[in-house]
Amino acid sequence: MVHTPAHSGIGGALTYESDTAHAAGTLVRVPLGSRELLGVVWDSAATPLSAAPDTQSSLISTNDPSHRSQAPATMQLRAIASVLQGVPPVSAHWRQLVQFAAHYYQRSAGEVALAALPSQLRDLSTEQWARRLKRKPKTVAAYEGASQTIPEPTDEQAQVLANIAAHKGPFLLFGNTGSGKTEVYLRAAQAVLEHNPQAQILVMVPEINLTPQLEERFRARFCPQWGAGCLVSMHSSLTPAQRLKNWLAAHSGEARIVLGTRMAVFASMPHLQLIVVDEEHDPSYKQQEGARYSARDLAVYRGQLEGAKVILGSATPSLESWHHSRPATDAEPAGRYLRLAMPSRVGQGALPLVRRVDMNRQPYKTVFSNHLLDAMRERVTRGEQILVLLNRRGYAPVLNCNDCGWKSECPHCSAYRVFHKLDRTLRCHHCGFTQPVPRACPSCGNLDISPLGRGTEQLEEHLAELLADVRRPDGEPIRIARIDADSTRLKGELERQLAEVHAGAVDVLVGTQMIAKGHDFRRVTLVAALNPDGALFSSDFRAPERLFSLLMQAAGRAGRDASMSLVSPCEMWVQSFHPLHPLFEALKQHDYPAFAEQQLKEREQATLPPFSFQALVRAEARSQEAAQGFLNAAREAGAALADELLVDLYPAVPMTIQRVANIERAQMLIECTSRKALQHFLAHWQADLHAMRSAHRQVIRWAVDVDPLAI
Ligand code: ADP
Ligand code: ZN
Ligand code: ZN
């Protein structure tokens, strides 16, 4: 049978013949139709399909949509074309991880396996591969960075490390930004490396580009002792050749540490002993297409599978992980994670003072309250840095005709196009449709069309005016920079801009959530969040959780350098129309546990995750009726089984952004208080969905998202 990535979902493996026996996990090339594809020998037992004793069944990964159907059992067996030379088989654990992920996220194992292997394994021809093998491995240049002095652990760190050594985990390391979590990872890794000369460690981070310092810190700690080749990275901006090289280094056991983004959870590491998931709450651990896996959740599974310890770290853990790490009470046993807390900040100033500005008391259309502006002026004059956070890029979210009410709607999406002043375009952030800004209203000809609302681009411009007269301590005019998805579109641009901020060349940095993550800007003493209210009343029940963690992260950017002598303490300013909202109260106290408790209470009352489990089915079609029709038919088909398993199937609804690039989108929520029952239901229901496809030809695609992050 063929696994295809599209929707064949639950197929088995293709069966091929071979004269010689190959161990399970062997990488092979096999013919399929007129092409040759990469395959993994999934199971080397003879299959009942053929009596030939040397028959093997292999799992074939293909992304060829022409092979969507499952091959009939009567198919003539073809022979394996060749074995991929020089690559040891992938381990049974690895195959089990792939199998589990495929099953759990309702995709085919072939698709998951294919995505997890470097593309060159499949793309290089047999000749190219032979040449690649002959190439002498370049001797890795010796590590030349400065070797660090390794700090003595603080009492809190020592306590945490002792717990990690003594218990099985998984561990939730709950520590403020600057509490020394990274130092704990480094020490835990060190202990593993020293204990076992083969042991490997997987360290996952949300986005490597945003935190180049972290990789450097790991290199500086381990390369002097274990060589420059002891650490490899794995993320999507590597070239195919680099990815292959790093994958092979991990697969052969030569690389002792793999540092990577979510895709690294599938790294082939035969001697894995420790997995670290830094910033475990970060939404980017969830893959948003294909197999929609959560790398954090798979890390926990993988740890258990391979007997590797797992450390999840965060200052604002996901409510799921917080709940799983609850201590025992009289009524209830402890959760299955062990929570380890590090409340203090090491060698750094105190957490910033949170100041809330009640925007109801400000003049209409105020952008910066006067108090905030004064505070910013004072600090910049003293040579301190400021971060201004606004979660909306572009100049203005809408262009509006003041006469007839025309707005810059996207003709292809149910969304407005954003006004970008720099290149004077209207750009749709959903489908990318871009046009020059019209001179006059396209509907009535009125010349008076103007931006509504405010994005980062406008904020940058506005601030330049407001702070035009302010000077830096050296008498120079101040420098304002902006970092968002627009300013960093070119490769290397983000790194360059971050380096500038680090070097102190920038006084005020305006940006989206990109500037809140992980950076170690040394001279930041004030962080301002201008308009965070949207998330307080969002229809997405996770919006407050995301906002709280964003603001805590942003606050953590301030006061990182304790050696700075400050005239006044660091501050985080929040401008809000709801300054007394419990979320801001908890933020003011830097009290994540209080926030989490309040949120979990609400979730429990509403039976939302983590007190229930969800899946979404999304369908796309030319019309909303067709998309919903498919989903509602699927609902009917699954109704009886759902009833039996106590699974709730909600009616189909349009997605929040209902139309993108002229495709109508609908979704249907599935909910159950038992993860097992939900899994059982989905596994059976898949067949119904596949079968219905032919009766719903208007449906362009559909996909199941298990444990979706955005509803
Ligand atoms: P986190 O990962 O929680 O933000 P880090 O591990 O980056 O925290 O630590 C914050 C800062 O404190 C870093 O500059 C780090 O070098 C320093 N630090 C961490 N642990 C110690 C320690 N035990 N002694 C001295 N300095 C430390
Ligand atoms: Zn008009
Ligand atoms: Zn559009």
JSON list of N, CA and C and ligand atoms in Angstrom, two decimals, residues 151-154 157 175-185 217 278 342 346-348 520 522 560, ligand 1:
[
{"chain": "A", "resi": 151, "resn": "PRO", "atom": "N", "xyz": [29.86, 29.77, 35.60]},
{"chain": "A", "resi": 151, "resn": "PRO", "atom": "CA", "xyz": [29.47, 30.25, 36.93]},
{"chain": "A", "resi": 151, "resn": "PRO", "atom": "C", "xyz": [29.09, 29.10, 37.85]},
{"chain": "A", "resi": 152, "resn": "GLU", "atom": "N", "xyz": [29.33, 29.28, 39.12]},
{"chain": "A", "resi": 152, "resn": "GLU", "atom": "CA", "xyz": [28.83, 28.34, 40.13]},
{"chain": "A", "resi": 152, "resn": "GLU", "atom": "C", "xyz": [27.31, 28.43, 40.14]},
{"chain": "A", "resi": 153, "resn": "PRO", "atom": "N", "xyz": [26.63, 27.30, 40.22]},
{"chain": "A", "resi": 153, "resn": "PRO", "atom": "CA", "xyz": [25.16, 27.40, 40.26]},
{"chain": "A", "resi": 153, "resn": "PRO", "atom": "C", "xyz": [24.69, 28.11, 41.53]},
{"chain": "A", "resi": 154, "resn": "THR", "atom": "N", "xyz": [23.64, 28.84, 41.39]},
{"chain": "A", "resi": 154, "resn": "THR", "atom": "CA", "xyz": [23.00, 29.44, 42.57]},
{"chain": "A", "resi": 154, "resn": "THR", "atom": "C", "xyz": [22.31, 28.33, 43.35]},
{"chain": "A", "resi": 157, "resn": "GLN", "atom": "N", "xyz": [19.40, 27.01, 41.36]},
{"chain": "A", "resi": 157, "resn": "GLN", "atom": "CA", "xyz": [19.84, 26.17, 40.24]},
{"chain": "A", "resi": 157, "resn": "GLN", "atom": "C", "xyz": [20.32, 24.81, 40.74]},
{"chain": "A", "resi": 175, "resn": "GLY", "atom": "N", "xyz": [10.75, 29.35, 35.49]},
{"chain": "A", "resi": 175, "resn": "GLY", "atom": "CA", "xyz": [11.66, 30.37, 36.00]},
{"chain": "A", "resi": 175, "resn": "GLY", "atom": "C", "xyz": [11.54, 31.65, 35.19]},
{"chain": "A", "resi": 176, "resn": "ASN", "atom": "N", "xyz": [11.53, 32.75, 35.88]},
{"chain": "A", "resi": 176, "resn": "ASN", "atom": "CA", "xyz": [11.46, 34.05, 35.22]},
{"chain": "A", "resi": 176, "resn": "ASN", "atom": "C", "xyz": [12.53, 34.21, 34.15]},
{"chain": "A", "resi": 177, "resn": "THR", "atom": "N", "xyz": [12.32, 35.16, 33.25]},
{"chain": "A", "resi": 177, "resn": "THR", "atom": "CA", "xyz": [13.40, 35.51, 32.35]},
{"chain": "A", "resi": 177, "resn": "THR", "atom": "C", "xyz": [14.55, 36.01, 33.21]},
{"chain": "A", "resi": 178, "resn": "GLY", "atom": "N", "xyz": [15.72, 35.49, 32.92]},
{"chain": "A", "resi": 178, "resn": "GLY", "atom": "CA", "xyz": [16.88, 35.91, 33.71]},
{"chain": "A", "resi": 178, "resn": "GLY", "atom": "C", "xyz": [17.06, 35.13, 35.00]},
{"chain": "A", "resi": 179, "resn": "SER", "atom": "N", "xyz": [16.26, 34.10, 35.21]},
{"chain": "A", "resi": 179, "resn": "SER", "atom": "CA", "xyz": [16.41, 33.33, 36.45]},
{"chain": "A", "resi": 179, "resn": "SER", "atom": "C", "xyz": [17.52, 32.29, 36.33]},
{"chain": "A", "resi": 180, "resn": "GLY", "atom": "N", "xyz": [18.07, 32.14, 35.12]},
{"chain": "A", "resi": 180, "resn": "GLY", "atom": "CA", "xyz": [19.17, 31.20, 34.95]},
{"chain": "A", "resi": 180, "resn": "GLY", "atom": "C", "xyz": [18.74, 29.85, 34.40]},
{"chain": "A", "resi": 181, "resn": "LYS", "atom": "N", "xyz": [17.65, 29.81, 33.64]},
{"chain": "A", "resi": 181, "resn": "LYS", "atom": "CA", "xyz": [17.19, 28.54, 33.06]},
{"chain": "A", "resi": 181, "resn": "LYS", "atom": "C", "xyz": [18.22, 27.99, 32.07]},
{"chain": "A", "resi": 182, "resn": "THR", "atom": "N", "xyz": [18.74, 28.87, 31.21]},
{"chain": "A", "resi": 182, "resn": "THR", "atom": "CA", "xyz": [19.69, 28.40, 30.20]},
{"chain": "A", "resi": 182, "resn": "THR", "atom": "C", "xyz": [20.91, 27.77, 30.87]},
{"chain": "A", "resi": 183, "resn": "GLU", "atom": "N", "xyz": [21.32, 28.38, 31.96]},
{"chain": "A", "resi": 183, "resn": "GLU", "atom": "CA", "xyz": [22.44, 27.83, 32.71]},
{"chain": "A", "resi": 183, "resn": "GLU", "atom": "C", "xyz": [22.11, 26.43, 33.24]},
{"chain": "A", "resi": 184, "resn": "VAL", "atom": "N", "xyz": [20.86, 26.22, 33.61]},
{"chain": "A", "resi": 184, "resn": "VAL", "atom": "CA", "xyz": [20.44, 24.88, 34.05]},
{"chain": "A", "resi": 184, "resn": "VAL", "atom": "C", "xyz": [20.51, 23.90, 32.87]},
{"chain": "A", "resi": 185, "resn": "TYR", "atom": "N", "xyz": [20.04, 24.32, 31.70]},
{"chain": "A", "resi": 185, "resn": "TYR", "atom": "CA", "xyz": [20.12, 23.44, 30.54]},
{"chain": "A", "resi": 185, "resn": "TYR", "atom": "C", "xyz": [21.58, 23.05, 30.28]},
{"chain": "A", "resi": 217, "resn": "ARG", "atom": "N", "xyz": [26.16, 30.49, 23.05]},
{"chain": "A", "resi": 217, "resn": "ARG", "atom": "CA", "xyz": [26.39, 30.09, 24.44]},
{"chain": "A", "resi": 217, "resn": "ARG", "atom": "C", "xyz": [26.65, 28.60, 24.55]},
{"chain": "A", "resi": 278, "resn": "ASP", "atom": "N", "xyz": [12.99, 24.75, 25.21]},
{"chain": "A", "resi": 278, "resn": "ASP", "atom": "CA", "xyz": [13.04, 26.10, 25.79]},
{"chain": "A", "resi": 278, "resn": "ASP", "atom": "C", "xyz": [11.82, 26.88, 25.34]},
{"chain": "A", "resi": 342, "resn": "MET", "atom": "N", "xyz": [12.16, 28.43, 39.78]},
{"chain": "A", "resi": 342, "resn": "MET", "atom": "CA", "xyz": [13.29, 29.30, 40.10]},
{"chain": "A", "resi": 342, "resn": "MET", "atom": "C", "xyz": [12.79, 30.74, 40.11]},
{"chain": "A", "resi": 346, "resn": "VAL", "atom": "N", "xyz": [18.95, 36.00, 38.44]},
{"chain": "A", "resi": 346, "resn": "VAL", "atom": "CA", "xyz": [20.38, 35.94, 38.80]},
{"chain": "A", "resi": 346, "resn": "VAL", "atom": "C", "xyz": [21.11, 37.15, 38.25]},
{"chain": "A", "resi": 347, "resn": "GLY", "atom": "N", "xyz": [21.93, 37.73, 39.08]},
{"chain": "A", "resi": 347, "resn": "GLY", "atom": "CA", "xyz": [22.86, 38.75, 38.57]},
{"chain": "A", "resi": 347, "resn": "GLY", "atom": "C", "xyz": [22.20, 39.81, 37.71]},
{"chain": "A", "resi": 348, "resn": "GLN", "atom": "N", "xyz": [20.93, 40.03, 37.93]},
{"chain": "A", "resi": 348, "resn": "GLN", "atom": "CA", "xyz": [20.23, 41.02, 37.12]},
{"chain": "A", "resi": 348, "resn": "GLN", "atom": "C", "xyz": [19.41, 41.88, 38.03]},
{"chain": "A", "resi": 520, "resn": "ASP", "atom": "N", "xyz": [18.69, 39.57, 24.26]},
{"chain": "A", "resi": 520, "resn": "ASP", "atom": "CA", "xyz": [19.38, 40.06, 25.43]},
{"chain": "A", "resi": 520, "resn": "ASP", "atom": "C", "xyz": [19.88, 41.47, 25.13]},
{"chain": "A", "resi": 522, "resn": "ARG", "atom": "N", "xyz": [21.02, 44.80, 26.22]},
{"chain": "A", "resi": 522, "resn": "ARG", "atom": "CA", "xyz": [21.57, 45.12, 27.53]},
{"chain": "A", "resi": 522, "resn": "ARG", "atom": "C", "xyz": [21.06, 46.41, 28.14]},
{"chain": "A", "resi": 560, "resn": "ARG", "atom": "N", "xyz": [18.20, 43.89, 32.01]},
{"chain": "A", "resi": 560, "resn": "ARG", "atom": "CA", "xyz": [18.98, 42.66, 31.97]},
{"chain": "A", "resi": 560, "resn": "ARG", "atom": "C", "xyz": [20.42, 42.88, 32.44]},
{"chain": "B", "resi": 1, "resn": "ADP", "atom": "P1", "xyz": [17.20, 32.55, 31.52]},
{"chain": "B", "resi": 1, "resn": "ADP", "atom": "O1", "xyz": [17.54, 31.49, 30.52]},
{"chain": "B", "resi": 1, "resn": "ADP", "atom": "O2", "xyz": [16.30, 32.05, 32.61]},
{"chain": "B", "resi": 1, "resn": "ADP", "atom": "O3", "xyz": [16.72, 33.85, 30.94]},
{"chain": "B", "resi": 1, "resn": "ADP", "atom": "P2", "xyz": [20.07, 32.74, 31.85]},
{"chain": "B", "resi": 1, "resn": "ADP", "atom": "O4", "xyz": [20.54, 31.34, 32.08]},
{"chain": "B", "resi": 1, "resn": "ADP", "atom": "O5", "xyz": [20.26, 33.32, 30.51]},
{"chain": "B", "resi": 1, "resn": "ADP", "atom": "O6", "xyz": [18.55, 32.90, 32.30]},
{"chain": "B", "resi": 1, "resn": "ADP", "atom": "O7", "xyz": [20.74, 33.65, 32.95]},
{"chain": "B", "resi": 1, "resn": "ADP", "atom": "C1", "xyz": [20.56, 35.02, 32.98]},
{"chain": "B", "resi": 1, "resn": "ADP", "atom": "C2", "xyz": [21.89, 35.70, 33.19]},
{"chain": "B", "resi": 1, "resn": "ADP", "atom": "O8", "xyz": [22.43, 35.31, 34.44]},
{"chain": "B", "resi": 1, "resn": "ADP", "atom": "C3", "xyz": [22.92, 35.33, 32.15]},
{"chain": "B", "resi": 1, "resn": "ADP", "atom": "O9", "xyz": [23.69, 36.47, 31.85]},
{"chain": "B", "resi": 1, "resn": "ADP", "atom": "C4", "xyz": [23.76, 34.26, 32.83]},
{"chain": "B", "resi": 1, "resn": "ADP", "atom": "O10", "xyz": [25.08, 34.26, 32.34]},
{"chain": "B", "resi": 1, "resn": "ADP", "atom": "C5", "xyz": [23.70, 34.69, 34.27]},
{"chain": "B", "resi": 1, "resn": "ADP", "atom": "N1", "xyz": [23.77, 33.55, 35.18]},
{"chain": "B", "resi": 1, "resn": "ADP", "atom": "C6", "xyz": [23.01, 32.43, 35.12]},
{"chain": "B", "resi": 1, "resn": "ADP", "atom": "N2", "xyz": [23.33, 31.59, 36.12]},
{"chain": "B", "resi": 1, "resn": "ADP", "atom": "C7", "xyz": [24.31, 32.18, 36.83]},
{"chain": "B", "resi": 1, "resn": "ADP", "atom": "C8", "xyz": [25.05, 31.81, 37.98]},
{"chain": "B", "resi": 1, "resn": "ADP", "atom": "N3", "xyz": [24.84, 30.66, 38.63]},
{"chain": "B", "resi": 1, "resn": "ADP", "atom": "N4", "xyz": [25.98, 32.68, 38.44]},
{"chain": "B", "resi": 1, "resn": "ADP", "atom": "C9", "xyz": [26.19, 33.84, 37.80]},
{"chain": "B", "resi": 1, "resn": "ADP", "atom": "N5", "xyz": [25.53, 34.24, 36.72]},
{"chain": "B", "resi": 1, "resn": "ADP", "atom": "C10", "xyz": [24.59, 33.44, 36.21]}
]
